[in-house]
mmCIF file of N, CA, C and O in Angstrom:
data_model
loop_
_atom_site.group_PDB
_atom_site.id
_atom_site.type_symbol
_atom_site.label_atom_id
_atom_site.label_comp_id
_atom_site.label_asym_id
_atom_site.label_seq_id
_atom_site.Cartn_x
_atom_site.Cartn_y
_atom_site.Cartn_z
ATOM 1 N N UNK A 107 106.011 98.329 64.626
ATOM 2 C CA UNK A 107 107.279 98.357 64.783
ATOM 3 C C UNK A 107 107.937 99.195 65.818
ATOM 4 O O UNK A 107 107.717 100.233 66.029
ATOM 5 N N UNK A 108 108.995 98.725 66.609
ATOM 6 C CA UNK A 108 109.570 99.341 67.764
ATOM 7 C C UNK A 108 110.233 100.311 67.211
ATOM 8 O O UNK A 108 111.045 100.433 66.137
ATOM 9 N N UNK A 109 110.390 101.538 68.004
ATOM 10 C CA UNK A 109 111.360 102.797 67.765
ATOM 11 C C UNK A 109 112.592 102.575 68.245
ATOM 12 O O UNK A 109 112.487 102.451 69.908
ATOM 13 N N UNK A 110 113.761 102.004 67.654
ATOM 14 C CA UNK A 110 115.086 101.645 68.405
ATOM 15 C C UNK A 110 115.819 102.924 68.366
ATOM 16 O O UNK A 110 117.063 102.769 68.489
ATOM 17 N N UNK A 111 115.428 104.327 68.024
ATOM 18 C CA UNK A 111 116.349 105.271 68.113
ATOM 19 C C UNK A 111 116.905 105.300 69.420
ATOM 20 O O UNK A 111 116.132 105.687 70.256
ATOM 21 N N UNK A 112 118.034 105.700 69.556
ATOM 22 C CA UNK A 112 118.463 106.107 70.836
ATOM 23 C C UNK A 112 118.392 107.445 71.322
ATOM 24 O O UNK A 112 118.733 108.330 70.149
ATOM 25 N N UNK A 113 117.997 107.886 72.384
ATOM 26 C CA UNK A 113 117.753 109.165 73.013
ATOM 27 C C UNK A 113 118.827 109.247 74.112
ATOM 28 O O UNK A 113 119.054 108.394 74.764
ATOM 29 N N UNK A 114 119.385 110.556 73.984
ATOM 30 C CA UNK A 114 120.372 111.213 75.158
ATOM 31 C C UNK A 114 119.634 111.681 76.184
ATOM 32 O O UNK A 114 118.438 112.045 76.069
ATOM 33 N N UNK A 115 119.972 111.967 77.403
ATOM 34 C CA UNK A 115 119.542 112.863 78.369
ATOM 35 C C UNK A 115 118.816 114.229 77.536
ATOM 36 O O UNK A 115 117.564 114.335 78.093
ATOM 37 N N UNK A 116 119.572 114.771 76.810
ATOM 38 C CA UNK A 116 118.889 115.958 76.090
ATOM 39 C C UNK A 116 117.846 115.883 75.282
ATOM 40 O O UNK A 116 116.645 116.533 75.528
ATOM 41 N N UNK A 117 117.559 114.709 74.614
ATOM 42 C CA UNK A 117 116.460 114.278 73.810
ATOM 43 C C UNK A 117 115.224 113.964 74.931
ATOM 44 O O UNK A 117 114.285 114.321 74.604
ATOM 45 N N UNK A 118 115.669 113.391 75.999
ATOM 46 C CA UNK A 118 114.522 112.877 77.063
ATOM 47 C C UNK A 118 113.828 114.077 77.375
ATOM 48 O O UNK A 118 112.694 114.578 77.677
ATOM 49 N N UNK A 119 114.954 114.968 77.814
ATOM 50 C CA UNK A 119 114.424 116.496 78.582
ATOM 51 C C UNK A 119 113.565 116.778 77.377
ATOM 52 O O UNK A 119 112.492 117.658 77.973
ATOM 53 N N UNK A 120 114.072 117.336 76.208
ATOM 54 C CA UNK A 120 113.067 117.917 75.180
ATOM 55 C C UNK A 120 111.598 117.106 75.184
ATOM 56 O O UNK A 120 110.793 117.817 75.088
ATOM 57 N N UNK A 121 111.638 115.950 75.238
ATOM 58 C CA UNK A 121 110.490 115.113 74.998
ATOM 59 C C UNK A 121 109.635 115.605 76.252
ATOM 60 O O UNK A 121 108.114 115.356 75.962
ATOM 61 N N UNK A 122 110.098 115.538 77.488
ATOM 62 C CA UNK A 122 109.031 115.571 78.750
ATOM 63 C C UNK A 122 109.183 117.237 78.784
ATOM 64 O O UNK A 122 108.441 117.477 79.831
ATOM 65 N N UNK A 123 109.630 118.217 78.637
ATOM 66 C CA UNK A 123 109.895 119.566 78.872
ATOM 67 C C UNK A 123 110.400 119.866 79.844
ATOM 68 O O UNK A 123 109.666 120.791 80.861
ATOM 69 N N UNK A 124 111.503 119.419 80.395
ATOM 70 C CA UNK A 124 112.404 119.899 81.445
ATOM 71 C C UNK A 124 113.832 120.024 81.151
ATOM 72 O O UNK A 124 114.250 120.027 79.764
ATOM 73 N N UNK A 125 114.654 120.416 82.181
ATOM 74 C CA UNK A 125 115.931 120.513 81.947
ATOM 75 C C UNK A 125 116.722 119.390 81.517
ATOM 76 O O UNK A 125 116.403 118.346 82.532
ATOM 77 N N UNK A 126 117.873 119.417 80.857
ATOM 78 C CA UNK A 126 119.083 118.226 80.875
ATOM 79 C C UNK A 126 119.135 117.837 82.275
ATOM 80 O O UNK A 126 119.018 116.552 82.836
ATOM 81 N N UNK A 127 119.305 118.794 83.192
ATOM 82 C CA UNK A 127 119.651 118.341 84.603
ATOM 83 C C UNK A 127 119.154 117.532 85.601
ATOM 84 O O UNK A 127 119.242 116.628 86.288
ATOM 85 N N UNK A 128 117.733 117.851 85.125
ATOM 86 C CA UNK A 128 116.650 117.335 85.946
ATOM 87 C C UNK A 128 116.406 115.706 85.403
ATOM 88 O O UNK A 128 116.300 114.965 86.586
ATOM 89 N N UNK A 129 116.909 115.410 84.304
ATOM 90 C CA UNK A 129 116.780 114.003 83.533
ATOM 91 C C UNK A 129 117.897 113.410 84.386
ATOM 92 O O UNK A 129 117.732 112.133 84.842
ATOM 93 N N UNK A 130 119.187 113.950 84.313
ATOM 94 C CA UNK A 130 120.173 113.511 84.969
ATOM 95 C C UNK A 130 120.068 113.040 86.602
ATOM 96 O O UNK A 130 120.367 111.951 87.029
ATOM 97 N N UNK A 131 119.270 114.083 87.064
ATOM 98 C CA UNK A 131 118.869 113.670 88.847
ATOM 99 C C UNK A 131 117.798 112.660 88.815
ATOM 100 O O UNK A 131 117.869 112.045 89.683
ATOM 101 N N UNK A 132 116.901 112.373 87.826
ATOM 102 C CA UNK A 132 116.018 111.329 87.767
ATOM 103 C C UNK A 132 116.689 110.059 87.823
ATOM 104 O O UNK A 132 116.196 109.325 88.484
ATOM 105 N N UNK A 133 117.872 109.755 86.958
ATOM 106 C CA UNK A 133 118.506 108.661 86.946
ATOM 107 C C UNK A 133 119.234 108.774 88.329
ATOM 108 O O UNK A 133 119.512 107.469 88.850
ATOM 109 N N UNK A 134 119.988 109.621 88.768
ATOM 110 C CA UNK A 134 120.660 109.605 89.989
ATOM 111 C C UNK A 134 119.800 108.996 91.127
ATOM 112 O O UNK A 134 120.392 107.895 92.029
ATOM 113 N N UNK A 135 118.450 109.291 91.178
ATOM 114 C CA UNK A 135 117.285 109.138 92.241
ATOM 115 C C UNK A 135 116.693 107.664 91.934
ATOM 116 O O UNK A 135 115.731 107.293 92.491
ATOM 117 N N UNK A 136 117.125 106.932 90.664
ATOM 118 C CA UNK A 136 116.250 105.898 90.366
ATOM 119 C C UNK A 136 115.148 105.961 89.755
ATOM 120 O O UNK A 136 114.119 104.924 89.505
ATOM 121 N N UNK A 137 114.763 107.057 89.214
ATOM 122 C CA UNK A 137 113.405 107.397 88.683
ATOM 123 C C UNK A 137 113.296 107.256 87.174
ATOM 124 O O UNK A 137 112.184 107.157 86.601
ATOM 125 N N UNK A 138 114.645 106.999 86.560
ATOM 126 C CA UNK A 138 114.635 106.763 85.112
ATOM 127 C C UNK A 138 114.919 105.231 84.980
ATOM 128 O O UNK A 138 115.695 104.531 85.718
ATOM 129 N N UNK A 139 114.215 104.672 83.777
ATOM 130 C CA UNK A 139 114.519 103.278 83.585
ATOM 131 C C UNK A 139 116.101 102.946 83.323
ATOM 132 O O UNK A 139 116.597 104.160 82.797
ATOM 133 N N UNK A 140 116.819 101.961 83.326
ATOM 134 C CA UNK A 140 118.104 101.776 83.292
ATOM 135 C C UNK A 140 118.206 101.886 81.589
ATOM 136 O O UNK A 140 117.074 101.884 80.777
ATOM 137 N N UNK A 141 119.508 102.552 81.160
ATOM 138 C CA UNK A 141 119.657 102.547 80.084
ATOM 139 C C UNK A 141 119.648 101.500 78.861
ATOM 140 O O UNK A 141 120.057 100.357 79.454
ATOM 141 N N UNK A 142 119.079 101.577 77.621
ATOM 142 C CA UNK A 142 119.225 100.165 76.928
ATOM 143 C C UNK A 142 120.689 100.342 76.318
ATOM 144 O O UNK A 142 120.872 99.100 75.490
ATOM 145 N N UNK A 143 121.576 101.447 76.123
ATOM 146 C CA UNK A 143 122.691 101.036 75.483
ATOM 147 C C UNK A 143 123.711 102.322 76.397
ATOM 148 O O UNK A 143 123.196 103.008 76.708
ATOM 149 N N UNK A 144 125.035 101.775 76.312
ATOM 150 C CA UNK A 144 125.948 102.876 76.876
ATOM 151 C C UNK A 144 127.169 103.024 75.807
ATOM 152 O O UNK A 144 127.647 102.081 75.401
ATOM 153 N N UNK A 145 127.411 103.948 75.387
ATOM 154 C CA UNK A 145 128.219 104.073 74.206
ATOM 155 C C UNK A 145 129.381 105.361 74.493
ATOM 156 O O UNK A 145 128.721 106.461 74.937
ATOM 157 N N UNK A 146 130.274 104.861 74.904
ATOM 158 C CA UNK A 146 131.657 105.986 75.193
ATOM 159 C C UNK A 146 131.453 106.265 76.461
ATOM 160 O O UNK A 146 131.781 107.465 76.954
ATOM 161 N N UNK A 147 130.533 105.476 77.374
ATOM 162 C CA UNK A 147 130.323 105.924 78.625
ATOM 163 C C UNK A 147 129.131 106.556 78.925
ATOM 164 O O UNK A 147 128.854 107.068 79.970
ATOM 165 N N UNK A 148 128.545 106.980 77.899
ATOM 166 C CA UNK A 148 127.097 107.816 78.149
ATOM 167 C C UNK A 148 126.141 106.949 78.145
ATOM 168 O O UNK A 148 126.079 105.993 76.853
ATOM 169 N N UNK A 149 125.075 107.243 78.699
ATOM 170 C CA UNK A 149 123.659 106.311 78.554
ATOM 171 C C UNK A 149 123.037 106.772 77.649
ATOM 172 O O UNK A 149 122.713 107.938 77.167
ATOM 173 N N UNK A 150 121.920 105.770 76.876
ATOM 174 C CA UNK A 150 121.123 106.218 76.023
ATOM 175 C C UNK A 150 120.230 105.411 76.261
ATOM 176 O O UNK A 150 119.934 103.967 76.619
ATOM 177 N N UNK A 151 118.818 105.927 75.737
ATOM 178 C CA UNK A 151 117.429 104.881 75.743
ATOM 179 C C UNK A 151 116.767 104.831 74.618
ATOM 180 O O UNK A 151 116.982 105.917 73.740
ATOM 181 N N UNK A 152 116.084 103.747 74.123
ATOM 182 C CA UNK A 152 115.320 103.510 73.101
ATOM 183 C C UNK A 152 114.170 104.651 73.175
ATOM 184 O O UNK A 152 113.807 104.681 74.424
ATOM 185 N N UNK A 153 113.838 105.117 72.244
ATOM 186 C CA UNK A 153 112.723 106.109 72.221
ATOM 187 C C UNK A 153 111.170 105.680 72.734
ATOM 188 O O UNK A 153 110.739 106.163 73.592
ATOM 189 N N UNK A 154 110.977 104.112 72.504
ATOM 190 C CA UNK A 154 109.967 103.564 73.040
ATOM 191 C C UNK A 154 110.026 103.051 74.568
ATOM 192 O O UNK A 154 109.230 103.468 75.345
ATOM 193 N N UNK A 155 111.253 103.176 74.882
ATOM 194 C CA UNK A 155 111.500 102.958 76.499
ATOM 195 C C UNK A 155 111.127 104.384 77.227
ATOM 196 O O UNK A 155 110.450 104.245 78.026
ATOM 197 N N UNK A 156 111.494 105.477 76.492
ATOM 198 C CA UNK A 156 111.223 106.665 76.921
ATOM 199 C C UNK A 156 109.775 107.106 77.118
ATOM 200 O O UNK A 156 109.113 107.453 78.058
ATOM 201 N N UNK A 157 109.195 106.501 75.969
ATOM 202 C CA UNK A 157 107.640 107.115 75.659
ATOM 203 C C UNK A 157 106.963 106.319 76.856
ATOM 204 O O UNK A 157 106.019 106.758 77.337
ATOM 205 N N UNK A 158 107.526 104.830 77.065
ATOM 206 C CA UNK A 158 106.600 104.111 77.960
ATOM 207 C C UNK A 158 106.820 104.782 79.644
ATOM 208 O O UNK A 158 105.657 105.011 80.155
ATOM 209 N N UNK A 159 107.899 104.867 79.816
ATOM 210 C CA UNK A 159 108.523 105.702 80.894
ATOM 211 C C UNK A 159 107.471 107.018 81.322
ATOM 212 O O UNK A 159 106.696 107.084 82.315
ATOM 213 N N UNK A 160 107.470 107.760 80.350
ATOM 214 C CA UNK A 160 106.906 109.258 80.359
ATOM 215 C C UNK A 160 105.230 109.047 80.650
ATOM 216 O O UNK A 160 104.714 109.742 81.494
ATOM 217 N N UNK A 161 104.936 108.179 79.913
ATOM 218 C CA UNK A 161 103.406 108.119 80.246
ATOM 219 C C UNK A 161 102.742 107.405 81.416
ATOM 220 O O UNK A 161 101.820 107.654 81.933
ATOM 221 N N UNK A 162 103.959 106.784 82.079
ATOM 222 C CA UNK A 162 103.562 105.881 83.407
ATOM 223 C C UNK A 162 104.363 107.017 84.649
ATOM 224 O O UNK A 162 103.864 106.541 85.693
ATOM 225 N N UNK A 163 104.886 107.798 84.170
ATOM 226 C CA UNK A 163 105.667 108.837 85.339
ATOM 227 C C UNK A 163 104.924 109.305 86.397
ATOM 228 O O UNK A 163 103.698 109.992 85.886
ATOM 229 N N UNK A 164 104.750 109.426 87.617
ATOM 230 C CA UNK A 164 104.076 110.314 88.514
ATOM 231 C C UNK A 164 104.062 111.578 87.926
ATOM 232 O O UNK A 164 105.114 112.331 87.523
ATOM 233 N N UNK A 165 102.894 112.298 88.014
ATOM 234 C CA UNK A 165 102.504 113.547 87.674
ATOM 235 C C UNK A 165 102.166 113.930 86.111
ATOM 236 O O UNK A 165 102.125 114.822 85.548
ATOM 237 N N UNK A 166 102.327 112.642 85.235
ATOM 238 C CA UNK A 166 101.748 112.612 83.997
ATOM 239 C C UNK A 166 100.635 112.105 83.540
ATOM 240 O O UNK A 166 100.352 111.500 82.498
ATOM 241 N N UNK A 167 99.709 112.182 84.580
ATOM 242 C CA UNK A 167 98.336 111.610 84.367
ATOM 243 C C UNK A 167 97.431 112.500 83.547
ATOM 244 O O UNK A 167 97.587 113.713 84.009
ATOM 245 N N UNK A 168 96.502 111.905 82.892
ATOM 246 C CA UNK A 168 95.428 112.807 82.198
ATOM 247 C C UNK A 168 94.797 113.787 83.355
ATOM 248 O O UNK A 168 94.445 113.278 84.373
ATOM 249 N N UNK A 169 94.538 115.013 83.049
ATOM 250 C CA UNK A 169 93.866 115.841 83.952
ATOM 251 C C UNK A 169 92.487 115.821 83.518
ATOM 252 O O UNK A 169 92.021 115.668 82.353
ATOM 253 N N UNK A 170 91.609 115.902 84.659
ATOM 254 C CA UNK A 170 90.155 115.867 84.527
ATOM 255 C C UNK A 170 89.607 117.149 83.768
ATOM 256 O O UNK A 170 89.991 118.049 84.296
ATOM 257 N N UNK A 171 88.861 116.967 82.661
ATOM 258 C CA UNK A 171 88.780 118.031 82.070
ATOM 259 C C UNK A 171 87.572 118.891 82.796
ATOM 260 O O UNK A 171 87.172 120.217 82.057
ATOM 261 N N UNK A 172 87.024 118.548 83.552
ATOM 262 C CA UNK A 172 85.831 119.445 84.340
ATOM 263 C C UNK A 172 86.698 120.278 84.954
ATOM 264 O O UNK A 172 85.762 121.126 85.627
ATOM 265 N N UNK A 173 87.802 120.387 85.289
ATOM 266 C CA UNK A 173 88.490 121.378 86.366
ATOM 267 C C UNK A 173 88.764 122.592 85.683
ATOM 268 O O UNK A 173 89.466 122.536 84.673
#
């Protein structure tokens, strides 16, 4: 079942371990997927959207355990 919980910039930041301003910068530079919803002028993303994006974003590749 899809997770349709809406996440804010702060939720995304907490999920990936960065500051909220960093997530805002990702969006400004086109590095974040388009929002799934906009409420009161504020963008929100489904949790599943963020998880897919997070798993595929540069710098989030599994590390070689031999290093």
